[in-house]
PDB file of C-alpha atoms in Angstrom:
ATOM      1  CA  MET O   1    -162.535  14.992  69.345  1.00  0.00           C
ATOM      2  CA  ILE O   2    -162.446  16.351  65.785  1.00  0.00           C
ATOM      3  CA  SER O   3    -164.441  19.372  66.859  1.00  0.00           C
ATOM      4  CA  ALA O   4    -161.970  20.077  69.671  1.00  0.00           C
ATOM      5  CA  LEU O   5    -158.991  19.870  67.302  1.00  0.00           C
ATOM      6  CA  PHE O   6    -160.705  22.185  64.826  1.00  0.00           C
ATOM      7  CA  THR O   7    -161.433  24.702  67.574  1.00  0.00           C
ATOM      8  CA  LYS O   8    -157.820  24.527  68.801  1.00  0.00           C
ATOM      9  CA  GLU O   9    -156.459  25.113  65.284  1.00  0.00           C
ATOM     10  CA  LYS O  10    -158.883  27.980  64.760  1.00  0.00           C
ATOM     11  CA  ASN O  11    -157.799  29.611  68.013  1.00  0.00           C
ATOM     12  CA  SER O  12    -154.141  29.121  67.084  1.00  0.00           C
ATOM     13  CA  ASN O  13    -154.674  30.827  63.713  1.00  0.00           C
ATOM     14  CA  LEU O  14    -156.486  33.688  65.411  1.00  0.00           C
ATOM     15  CA  ILE O  15    -153.639  34.170  67.882  1.00  0.00           C
ATOM     16  CA  SER O  16    -151.069  34.166  65.044  1.00  0.00           C
ATOM     17  CA  TYR O  17    -153.153  36.692  63.137  1.00  0.00           C
ATOM     18  CA  LEU O  18    -153.470  38.975  66.168  1.00  0.00           C
ATOM     19  CA  LYS O  19    -149.712  38.736  66.769  1.00  0.00           C
ATOM     20  CA  ARG O  20    -149.039  39.802  63.177  1.00  0.00           C
ATOM     21  CA  ILE O  21    -151.452  42.722  63.539  1.00  0.00           C
ATOM     22  CA  PHE O  22    -149.760  43.762  66.780  1.00  0.00           C
ATOM     23  CA  ASN O  23    -146.265  43.509  65.262  1.00  0.00           C
ATOM     24  CA  HIS O  24    -147.318  45.628  62.272  1.00  0.00           C
ATOM     25  CA  TYR O  25    -148.799  48.171  64.651  1.00  0.00           C
ATOM     26  CA  GLN O  26    -145.547  48.297  66.636  1.00  0.00           C
ATOM     27  CA  GLU O  27    -143.522  48.737  63.440  1.00  0.00           C
ATOM     28  CA  ASP O  28    -145.812  51.508  62.191  1.00  0.00           C
ATOM     29  CA  LEU O  29    -145.676  53.241  65.561  1.00  0.00           C
ATOM     30  CA  MET O  30    -141.870  53.089  65.598  1.00  0.00           C
ATOM     31  CA  TYR O  31    -141.751  54.457  62.039  1.00  0.00           C
ATOM     32  CA  VAL O  32    -143.938  57.430  62.984  1.00  0.00           C
ATOM     33  CA  LYS O  33    -141.832  58.130  66.080  1.00  0.00           C
ATOM     34  CA  ARG O  34    -138.634  58.020  64.024  1.00  0.00           C
ATOM     35  CA  ILE O  35    -140.080  60.313  61.350  1.00  0.00           C
ATOM     36  CA  HIS O  36    -141.015  62.848  64.025  1.00  0.00           C
ATOM     37  CA  GLU O  37    -137.529  62.547  65.528  1.00  0.00           C
ATOM     38  CA  LEU O  38    -135.920  63.088  62.109  1.00  0.00           C
ATOM     39  CA  GLU O  39    -138.075  66.158  61.450  1.00  0.00           C
ATOM     40  CA  LYS O  40    -137.096  67.533  64.866  1.00  0.00           C
ATOM     41  CA  ILE O  41    -133.400  66.954  64.130  1.00  0.00           C
ATOM     42  CA  ILE O  42    -133.670  68.874  60.854  1.00  0.00           C
ATOM     43  CA  ARG O  43    -135.718  71.642  62.446  1.00  0.00           C
ATOM     44  CA  HIS O  44    -133.360  72.218  65.381  1.00  0.00           C
ATOM     45  CA  GLY O  45    -130.024  71.244  63.807  1.00  0.00           C
ATOM     46  CA  ASP O  46    -129.646  68.531  66.426  1.00  0.00           C
ATOM     47  CA  MET O  47    -126.584  66.826  64.942  1.00  0.00           C
ATOM     48  CA  THR O  48    -122.938  66.679  65.928  1.00  0.00           C
ATOM     49  CA  THR O  49    -120.522  67.512  63.102  1.00  0.00           C
ATOM     50  CA  VAL O  50    -116.977  66.160  63.279  1.00  0.00           C
ATOM     51  CA  PHE O  51    -114.091  66.485  60.845  1.00  0.00           C
ATOM     52  CA  GLN O  52    -111.494  63.808  60.107  1.00  0.00           C
ATOM     53  CA  PRO O  53    -108.252  64.811  58.367  1.00  0.00           C
ATOM     54  CA  ILE O  54    -107.098  63.315  55.079  1.00  0.00           C
ATOM     55  CA  VAL O  55    -103.311  63.394  54.814  1.00  0.00           C
ATOM     56  CA  ASN O  56    -100.870  63.050  51.926  1.00  0.00           C
ATOM     57  CA  ILE O  57     -98.936  60.054  53.238  1.00  0.00           C
ATOM     58  CA  GLN O  58     -96.020  60.777  50.908  1.00  0.00           C
ATOM     59  CA  THR O  59     -95.436  64.334  52.237  1.00  0.00           C
ATOM     60  CA  ASN O  60     -97.233  64.282  55.640  1.00  0.00           C
ATOM     61  CA  GLU O  61     -99.309  67.338  54.662  1.00  0.00           C
ATOM     62  CA  THR O  62    -103.013  67.601  55.460  1.00  0.00           C
ATOM     63  CA  PHE O  63    -104.926  67.659  52.177  1.00  0.00           C
ATOM     64  CA  GLY O  64    -108.443  68.094  53.493  1.00  0.00           C
ATOM     65  CA  PHE O  65    -111.167  66.870  55.831  1.00  0.00           C
ATOM     66  CA  GLU O  66    -114.207  64.646  55.661  1.00  0.00           C
ATOM     67  CA  ALA O  67    -117.285  66.130  57.340  1.00  0.00           C
ATOM     68  CA  LEU O  68    -119.277  63.562  59.313  1.00  0.00           C
ATOM     69  CA  ASN O  69    -122.684  64.383  60.774  1.00  0.00           C
ATOM     70  CA  ARG O  70    -123.894  62.175  63.608  1.00  0.00           C
ATOM     71  CA  PRO O  71    -127.236  62.195  65.426  1.00  0.00           C
ATOM     72  CA  ASN O  72    -127.087  62.985  69.113  1.00  0.00           C
ATOM     73  CA  ASN O  73    -128.045  60.267  71.602  1.00  0.00           C
ATOM     74  CA  SER O  74    -131.502  58.883  70.888  1.00  0.00           C
ATOM     75  CA  ASP O  75    -133.289  55.721  72.013  1.00  0.00           C
ATOM     76  CA  LEU O  76    -134.969  55.618  68.603  1.00  0.00           C
ATOM     77  CA  PHE O  77    -131.627  55.342  66.760  1.00  0.00           C
ATOM     78  CA  PRO O  78    -129.172  53.234  68.820  1.00  0.00           C
ATOM     79  CA  THR O  79    -126.419  53.526  66.183  1.00  0.00           C
ATOM     80  CA  THR O  80    -125.432  55.991  63.471  1.00  0.00           C
ATOM     81  CA  ASP O  81    -125.704  53.248  60.831  1.00  0.00           C
ATOM     82  CA  GLN O  82    -129.305  52.525  61.853  1.00  0.00           C
ATOM     83  CA  PHE O  83    -130.086  56.226  61.657  1.00  0.00           C
ATOM     84  CA  TYR O  84    -128.737  56.645  58.125  1.00  0.00           C
ATOM     85  CA  ASP O  85    -130.329  53.388  56.950  1.00  0.00           C
ATOM     86  CA  PHE O  86    -133.681  54.755  58.116  1.00  0.00           C
ATOM     87  CA  VAL O  87    -133.167  58.170  56.493  1.00  0.00           C
ATOM     88  CA  GLY O  88    -132.390  56.524  53.155  1.00  0.00           C
ATOM     89  CA  LYS O  89    -135.776  54.768  53.185  1.00  0.00           C
ATOM     90  CA  THR O  90    -137.847  57.916  53.768  1.00  0.00           C
ATOM     91  CA  ASP O  91    -139.071  60.697  51.504  1.00  0.00           C
ATOM     92  CA  LEU O  92    -137.138  63.125  53.726  1.00  0.00           C
ATOM     93  CA  VAL O  93    -133.796  61.994  52.310  1.00  0.00           C
ATOM     94  CA  PHE O  94    -133.442  65.018  49.994  1.00  0.00           C
ATOM     95  CA  LYS O  95    -134.363  67.503  52.704  1.00  0.00           C
ATOM     96  CA  PHE O  96    -132.026  65.795  55.163  1.00  0.00           C
ATOM     97  CA  GLU O  97    -129.094  65.717  52.732  1.00  0.00           C
ATOM     98  CA  ARG O  98    -129.441  69.448  52.048  1.00  0.00           C
ATOM     99  CA  PHE O  99    -129.634  70.071  55.783  1.00  0.00           C
ATOM    100  CA  CYS O 100    -126.419  68.072  56.399  1.00  0.00           C
ATOM    101  CA  ARG O 101    -124.619  69.734  53.512  1.00  0.00           C
ATOM    102  CA  ASN O 102    -125.440  73.221  54.817  1.00  0.00           C
ATOM    103  CA  LEU O 103    -124.512  72.179  58.350  1.00  0.00           C
ATOM    104  CA  SER O 104    -121.137  70.822  57.199  1.00  0.00           C
ATOM    105  CA  PHE O 105    -120.183  73.934  55.225  1.00  0.00           C
ATOM    106  CA  ASN O 106    -121.211  76.362  57.954  1.00  0.00           C
ATOM    107  CA  ARG O 107    -119.571  74.465  60.807  1.00  0.00           C
ATOM    108  CA  PHE O 108    -116.383  73.895  58.823  1.00  0.00           C
ATOM    109  CA  LEU O 109    -116.089  77.608  58.179  1.00  0.00           C
ATOM    110  CA  GLU O 110    -116.842  78.459  61.816  1.00  0.00           C
ATOM    111  CA  ARG O 111    -114.273  76.057  63.223  1.00  0.00           C
ATOM    112  CA  ILE O 112    -111.441  76.491  60.767  1.00  0.00           C
ATOM    113  CA  ASP O 113    -111.521  80.280  61.203  1.00  0.00           C
ATOM    114  CA  ASN O 114    -108.102  81.754  60.292  1.00  0.00           C
ATOM    115  CA  LYS O 115    -105.926  79.457  62.382  1.00  0.00           C
ATOM    116  CA  PHE O 116    -104.244  77.854  59.347  1.00  0.00           C
ATOM    117  CA  ASN O 117    -103.271  81.133  57.655  1.00  0.00           C
ATOM    118  CA  ASN O 118    -106.167  80.863  55.181  1.00  0.00           C
ATOM    119  CA  HIS O 119    -104.854  77.573  53.780  1.00  0.00           C
ATOM    120  CA  GLN O 120    -107.341  76.185  51.244  1.00  0.00           C
ATOM    121  CA  PHE O 121    -108.236  72.685  52.436  1.00  0.00           C
ATOM    122  CA  VAL O 122    -110.552  70.366  50.528  1.00  0.00           C
ATOM    123  CA  LEU O 123    -113.831  69.408  52.214  1.00  0.00           C
ATOM    124  CA  PHE O 124    -115.353  65.984  51.496  1.00  0.00           C
ATOM    125  CA  ILE O 125    -119.150  65.891  51.823  1.00  0.00           C
ATOM    126  CA  ASN O 126    -120.974  62.542  52.006  1.00  0.00           C
ATOM    127  CA  ILE O 127    -123.946  62.566  49.692  1.00  0.00           C
ATOM    128  CA  HIS O 128    -126.603  60.194  48.383  1.00  0.00           C
ATOM    129  CA  PRO O 129    -126.117  59.886  44.583  1.00  0.00           C
ATOM    130  CA  TYR O 130    -129.783  60.491  43.847  1.00  0.00           C
ATOM    131  CA  VAL O 131    -129.712  63.818  45.686  1.00  0.00           C
ATOM    132  CA  LEU O 132    -127.497  65.148  42.899  1.00  0.00           C
ATOM    133  CA  LEU O 133    -130.462  64.582  40.588  1.00  0.00           C
ATOM    134  CA  ASP O 134    -132.652  66.848  42.714  1.00  0.00           C
ATOM    135  CA  LYS O 135    -133.756  69.965  40.834  1.00  0.00           C
ATOM    136  CA  ASN O 136    -132.523  72.251  43.620  1.00  0.00           C
ATOM    137  CA  TYR O 137    -128.989  71.010  42.991  1.00  0.00           C
ATOM    138  CA  ASN O 138    -129.366  71.577  39.280  1.00  0.00           C
ATOM    139  CA  PHE O 139    -130.594  75.101  39.887  1.00  0.00           C
ATOM    140  CA  GLY O 140    -127.391  75.974  41.751  1.00  0.00           C
ATOM    141  CA  GLU O 141    -128.524  75.923  45.378  1.00  0.00           C
ATOM    142  CA  THR O 142    -125.147  74.589  46.523  1.00  0.00           C
ATOM    143  CA  ARG O 143    -123.221  77.122  44.445  1.00  0.00           C
ATOM    144  CA  GLN O 144    -125.263  79.959  45.942  1.00  0.00           C
ATOM    145  CA  LEU O 145    -124.482  78.779  49.476  1.00  0.00           C
ATOM    146  CA  LEU O 146    -120.762  78.479  48.703  1.00  0.00           C
ATOM    147  CA  ASN O 147    -120.740  82.002  47.271  1.00  0.00           C
ATOM    148  CA  GLU O 148    -122.294  83.300  50.484  1.00  0.00           C
ATOM    149  CA  LEU O 149    -119.657  81.476  52.559  1.00  0.00           C
ATOM    150  CA  ASN O 150    -116.798  82.397  50.200  1.00  0.00           C
ATOM    151  CA  ILE O 151    -115.921  78.735  49.574  1.00  0.00           C
ATOM    152  CA  SER O 152    -114.719  77.720  46.114  1.00  0.00           C
ATOM    153  CA  PRO O 153    -116.355  74.666  44.457  1.00  0.00           C
ATOM    154  CA  GLU O 154    -112.808  73.523  43.639  1.00  0.00           C
ATOM    155  CA  ASN O 155    -112.408  72.862  47.372  1.00  0.00           C
ATOM    156  CA  VAL O 156    -115.520  70.680  47.624  1.00  0.00           C
ATOM    157  CA  VAL O 157    -115.666  66.944  46.905  1.00  0.00           C
ATOM    158  CA  PHE O 158    -118.976  65.080  46.720  1.00  0.00           C
ATOM    159  CA  GLU O 159    -118.348  61.667  48.274  1.00  0.00           C
ATOM    160  CA  LEU O 160    -120.700  58.969  46.952  1.00  0.00           C
ATOM    161  CA  THR O 161    -121.179  55.852  49.038  1.00  0.00           C
ATOM    162  CA  GLU O 162    -121.307  52.201  47.991  1.00  0.00           C
ATOM    163  CA  LYS O 163    -124.543  51.755  49.993  1.00  0.00           C
ATOM    164  CA  SER O 164    -126.417  53.987  47.583  1.00  0.00           C
ATOM    165  CA  ALA O 165    -125.486  52.267  44.345  1.00  0.00           C
ATOM    166  CA  VAL O 166    -125.988  53.945  40.974  1.00  0.00           C
ATOM    167  CA  THR O 167    -128.178  52.099  38.463  1.00  0.00           C
ATOM    168  CA  ASP O 168    -128.292  54.369  35.387  1.00  0.00           C
ATOM    169  CA  TYR O 169    -124.606  55.118  34.831  1.00  0.00           C
ATOM    170  CA  GLN O 170    -125.080  56.979  31.557  1.00  0.00           C
ATOM    171  CA  GLU O 171    -127.530  59.461  33.082  1.00  0.00           C
ATOM    172  CA  PHE O 172    -125.505  59.847  36.253  1.00  0.00           C
ATOM    173  CA  GLU O 173    -122.308  60.476  34.310  1.00  0.00           C
ATOM    174  CA  ARG O 174    -124.109  63.349  32.560  1.00  0.00           C
ATOM    175  CA  VAL O 175    -125.165  64.760  35.939  1.00  0.00           C
ATOM    176  CA  LEU O 176    -121.627  64.510  37.322  1.00  0.00           C
ATOM    177  CA  ASP O 177    -120.269  66.370  34.301  1.00  0.00           C
ATOM    178  CA  HIS O 178    -122.681  69.184  35.184  1.00  0.00           C
ATOM    179  CA  TYR O 179    -121.065  69.526  38.611  1.00  0.00           C
ATOM    180  CA  ARG O 180    -117.531  69.076  37.348  1.00  0.00           C
ATOM    181  CA  ASN O 181    -118.088  71.985  34.981  1.00  0.00           C
ATOM    182  CA  GLN O 182    -118.853  74.102  38.046  1.00  0.00           C
ATOM    183  CA  GLY O 183    -115.594  73.037  39.699  1.00  0.00           C
ATOM    184  CA  TYR O 184    -116.736  70.278  42.064  1.00  0.00           C
ATOM    185  CA  ARG O 185    -114.894  66.980  42.253  1.00  0.00           C
ATOM    186  CA  ILE O 186    -116.211  63.467  42.871  1.00  0.00           C
ATOM    187  CA  ALA O 187    -115.073  60.701  45.220  1.00  0.00           C
ATOM    188  CA  ILE O 188    -116.389  57.153  45.478  1.00  0.00           C
ATOM    189  CA  ASP O 189    -116.405  55.680  48.969  1.00  0.00           C
ATOM    190  CA  ASP O 190    -115.792  52.066  50.043  1.00  0.00           C
ATOM    191  CA  VAL O 191    -114.161  50.985  46.784  1.00  0.00           C
ATOM    192  CA  GLY O 192    -113.331  47.294  46.904  1.00  0.00           C
ATOM    193  CA  SER O 193    -116.213  46.395  49.216  1.00  0.00           C
ATOM    194  CA  GLY O 194    -118.469  45.216  46.401  1.00  0.00           C
ATOM    195  CA  TYR O 195    -119.146  45.002  42.680  1.00  0.00           C
ATOM    196  CA  ASN O 196    -121.022  48.303  42.456  1.00  0.00           C
ATOM    197  CA  SER O 197    -118.115  50.374  43.747  1.00  0.00           C
ATOM    198  CA  LEU O 198    -115.745  48.852  41.175  1.00  0.00           C
ATOM    199  CA  LYS O 199    -118.299  49.454  38.430  1.00  0.00           C
ATOM    200  CA  SER O 200    -118.628  53.080  39.569  1.00  0.00           C
ATOM    201  CA  LEU O 201    -114.841  53.436  39.434  1.00  0.00           C
ATOM    202  CA  VAL O 202    -114.859  52.365  35.778  1.00  0.00           C
ATOM    203  CA  TYR O 203    -117.905  54.288  34.531  1.00  0.00           C
ATOM    204  CA  LEU O 204    -117.978  57.473  36.623  1.00  0.00           C
ATOM    205  CA  LYS O 205    -114.252  58.334  36.392  1.00  0.00           C
ATOM    206  CA  PRO O 206    -114.028  59.940  39.859  1.00  0.00           C
ATOM    207  CA  GLU O 207    -111.224  62.276  40.849  1.00  0.00           C
ATOM    208  CA  PHE O 208    -110.796  60.304  44.097  1.00  0.00           C
ATOM    209  CA  VAL O 209    -111.487  56.758  45.249  1.00  0.00           C
ATOM    210  CA  LYS O 210    -111.530  55.778  48.902  1.00  0.00           C
ATOM    211  CA  ILE O 211    -110.437  52.186  49.409  1.00  0.00           C
ATOM    212  CA  ASP O 212    -112.562  50.303  51.914  1.00  0.00           C
ATOM    213  CA  ARG O 213    -111.056  49.850  55.367  1.00  0.00           C
ATOM    214  CA  THR O 214    -111.445  46.061  55.210  1.00  0.00           C
ATOM    215  CA  LEU O 215    -108.760  46.002  52.512  1.00  0.00           C
ATOM    216  CA  ILE O 216    -106.462  48.380  54.399  1.00  0.00           C
ATOM    217  CA  GLN O 217    -106.473  46.693  57.804  1.00  0.00           C
ATOM    218  CA  HIS O 218    -103.276  44.605  58.112  1.00  0.00           C
ATOM    219  CA  ILE O 219    -102.550  45.097  54.414  1.00  0.00           C
ATOM    220  CA  ASP O 220     -98.857  44.772  55.240  1.00  0.00           C
ATOM    221  CA  THR O 221     -99.409  41.050  55.959  1.00  0.00           C
ATOM    222  CA  VAL O 222    -102.556  40.084  53.988  1.00  0.00           C
ATOM    223  CA  GLU O 223    -101.514  39.151  50.451  1.00  0.00           C
ATOM    224  CA  PRO O 224    -105.014  39.081  48.843  1.00  0.00           C
ATOM    225  CA  SER O 225    -105.622  42.645  50.073  1.00  0.00           C
ATOM    226  CA  GLN O 226    -102.255  43.706  48.666  1.00  0.00           C
ATOM    227  CA  GLN O 227    -103.148  42.288  45.252  1.00  0.00           C
ATOM    228  CA  ILE O 228    -106.590  43.942  45.123  1.00  0.00           C
ATOM    229  CA  VAL O 229    -105.297  47.337  46.262  1.00  0.00           C
ATOM    230  CA  SER O 230    -102.435  47.158  43.758  1.00  0.00           C
ATOM    231  CA  LEU O 231    -104.909  46.446  40.942  1.00  0.00           C
ATOM    232  CA  ILE O 232    -107.080  49.404  41.978  1.00  0.00           C
ATOM    233  CA  TYR O 233    -103.998  51.608  42.223  1.00  0.00           C
ATOM    234  CA  ASN O 234    -102.775  50.639  38.745  1.00  0.00           C
ATOM    235  CA  PHE O 235    -106.192  51.355  37.221  1.00  0.00           C
ATOM    236  CA  ALA O 236    -106.453  54.671  39.081  1.00  0.00           C
ATOM    237  CA  GLU O 237    -103.010  55.761  37.911  1.00  0.00           C
ATOM    238  CA  GLN O 238    -103.975  55.222  34.275  1.00  0.00           C
ATOM    239  CA  SER O 239    -107.188  57.244  34.680  1.00  0.00           C
ATOM    240  CA  GLY O 240    -105.675  60.092  36.720  1.00  0.00           C
ATOM    241  CA  THR O 241    -107.626  59.185  39.859  1.00  0.00           C
ATOM    242  CA  LYS O 242    -106.118  59.780  43.305  1.00  0.00           C
ATOM    243  CA  ILE O 243    -106.458  57.104  45.982  1.00  0.00           C
ATOM    244  CA  ILE O 244    -107.359  57.606  49.644  1.00  0.00           C
ATOM    245  CA  ALA O 245    -106.799  54.615  51.937  1.00  0.00           C
ATOM    246  CA  GLU O 246    -109.416  54.527  54.707  1.00  0.00           C
ATOM    247  CA  GLY O 247    -109.267  53.015  58.174  1.00  0.00           C
ATOM    248  CA  ILE O 248    -105.499  53.261  58.702  1.00  0.00           C
ATOM    249  CA  GLU O 249    -104.668  52.290  62.283  1.00  0.00           C
ATOM    250  CA  ARG O 250    -101.046  51.086  62.197  1.00  0.00           C
ATOM    251  CA  MET O 251     -97.707  52.477  61.072  1.00  0.00           C
ATOM    252  CA  GLU O 252     -96.984  49.215  59.227  1.00  0.00           C
ATOM    253  CA  GLU O 253    -100.026  49.820  57.031  1.00  0.00           C
ATOM    254  CA  ILE O 254     -98.815  53.333  56.219  1.00  0.00           C
ATOM    255  CA  GLN O 255     -95.346  52.072  55.304  1.00  0.00           C
ATOM    256  CA  PHE O 256     -96.759  49.488  52.897  1.00  0.00           C
ATOM    257  CA  LEU O 257     -99.116  52.026  51.303  1.00  0.00           C
ATOM    258  CA  GLN O 258     -96.260  54.505  50.893  1.00  0.00           C
ATOM    259  CA  LYS O 259     -94.168  51.827  49.210  1.00  0.00           C
ATOM    260  CA  ILE O 260     -96.766  51.042  46.529  1.00  0.00           C
ATOM    261  CA  GLY O 261     -97.438  54.729  45.841  1.00  0.00           C
ATOM    262  CA  ILE O 262    -100.817  55.404  47.492  1.00  0.00           C
ATOM    263  CA  HIS O 263    -101.440  59.160  47.644  1.00  0.00           C
ATOM    264  CA  TYR O 264    -103.588  59.859  50.698  1.00  0.00           C
ATOM    265  CA  GLY O 265    -104.622  58.238  53.950  1.00  0.00           C
ATOM    266  CA  GLN O 266    -107.369  58.580  56.533  1.00  0.00           C
ATOM    267  CA  GLY O 267    -107.786  56.799  59.853  1.00  0.00           C
ATOM    268  CA  TYR O 268    -107.181  56.829  63.594  1.00  0.00           C
ATOM    269  CA  ALA O 269    -103.408  56.493  63.148  1.00  0.00           C
ATOM    270  CA  ILE O 270    -103.410  59.812  61.258  1.00  0.00           C
ATOM    271  CA  GLY O 271    -106.181  61.766  62.968  1.00  0.00           C
ATOM    272  CA  ARG O 272    -109.442  60.973  64.726  1.00  0.00           C
ATOM    273  CA  PRO O 273    -112.752  62.673  63.913  1.00  0.00           C
ATOM    274  CA  ASP O 274    -113.096  65.781  66.073  1.00  0.00           C
ATOM    275  CA  ILE O 275    -115.614  68.584  66.481  1.00  0.00           C
ATOM    276  CA  ASP O 276    -112.661  70.933  66.001  1.00  0.00           C
ATOM    277  CA  VAL O 277    -110.747  71.088  62.719  1.00  0.00           C
ATOM    278  CA  LYS O 278    -107.323  69.607  63.489  1.00  0.00           C
ATOM    279  CA  LEU O 279    -104.463  68.772  61.154  1.00  0.00           C
ATOM    280  CA  GLY O 280    -103.544  65.133  60.716  1.00  0.00           C
ATOM    281  CA  THR O 281    -100.028  63.767  60.961  1.00  0.00           C
ATOM    282  CA  LEU O 282     -98.251  60.483  60.339  1.00  0.00           C
ATOM    283  CA  PRO O 283     -97.150  58.635  63.499  1.00  0.00           C
ATOM    284  CA  LYS O 284     -93.436  58.570  64.237  1.00  0.00           C
TER     285      LYS O 284
END
């Protein structure tokens, strides 16, 4: 009886061990497949680039556009969020960020053409904070590309996301000053979604902050959101930072934001992301 129980337990442990080995194998196989897919995307430029307008909600004038690069349909990356989460965990993140940056600049220039009478719009480029520490950035790779495309650094904003939080603020502030001296401006995305974004607002002194959509949705009726956004606005006003409200979907939200003095807005109510460069407008 004891021998039978021992044998059963031994077999059970062996099965559990084999399952773990198999699961690790499956995970490793998926990782390799995704790496190959990512390399193929970079090699062939297999991304869709869309542009979403950012509008001055006080004057109804389009201020600029955010460039968004999305992977084309792939069974390996069911969602865009899963794709970018994976990229951030690989050693291809620097190569991929440079690829996306170049893609955004080139496609923006191709699609804007001369249809807006050479109006100088601002282009917001999403970027991983640590990419700005890459030596190729410090050696002026971006500036060289902009010179070739005849785009002024004053019309480029590096948009840093909350997901890629900064740890060494003193060092990063020095790096940002390097880019500001060249004419670039800085935006912090998803402000209000967590502690790190608020800390970045204080220490990095960005030219723009983008308030997280969770605070903007139904802000006309949600008092806690109103209080938080008002606090961020008051701080931004004192530091000379402009605010962009993200995720605007209703006219009532726009009216409340206008009333408290918010500068810019972005969202489906103003203009959806599009492969073409289209002006945004406030709903009537």
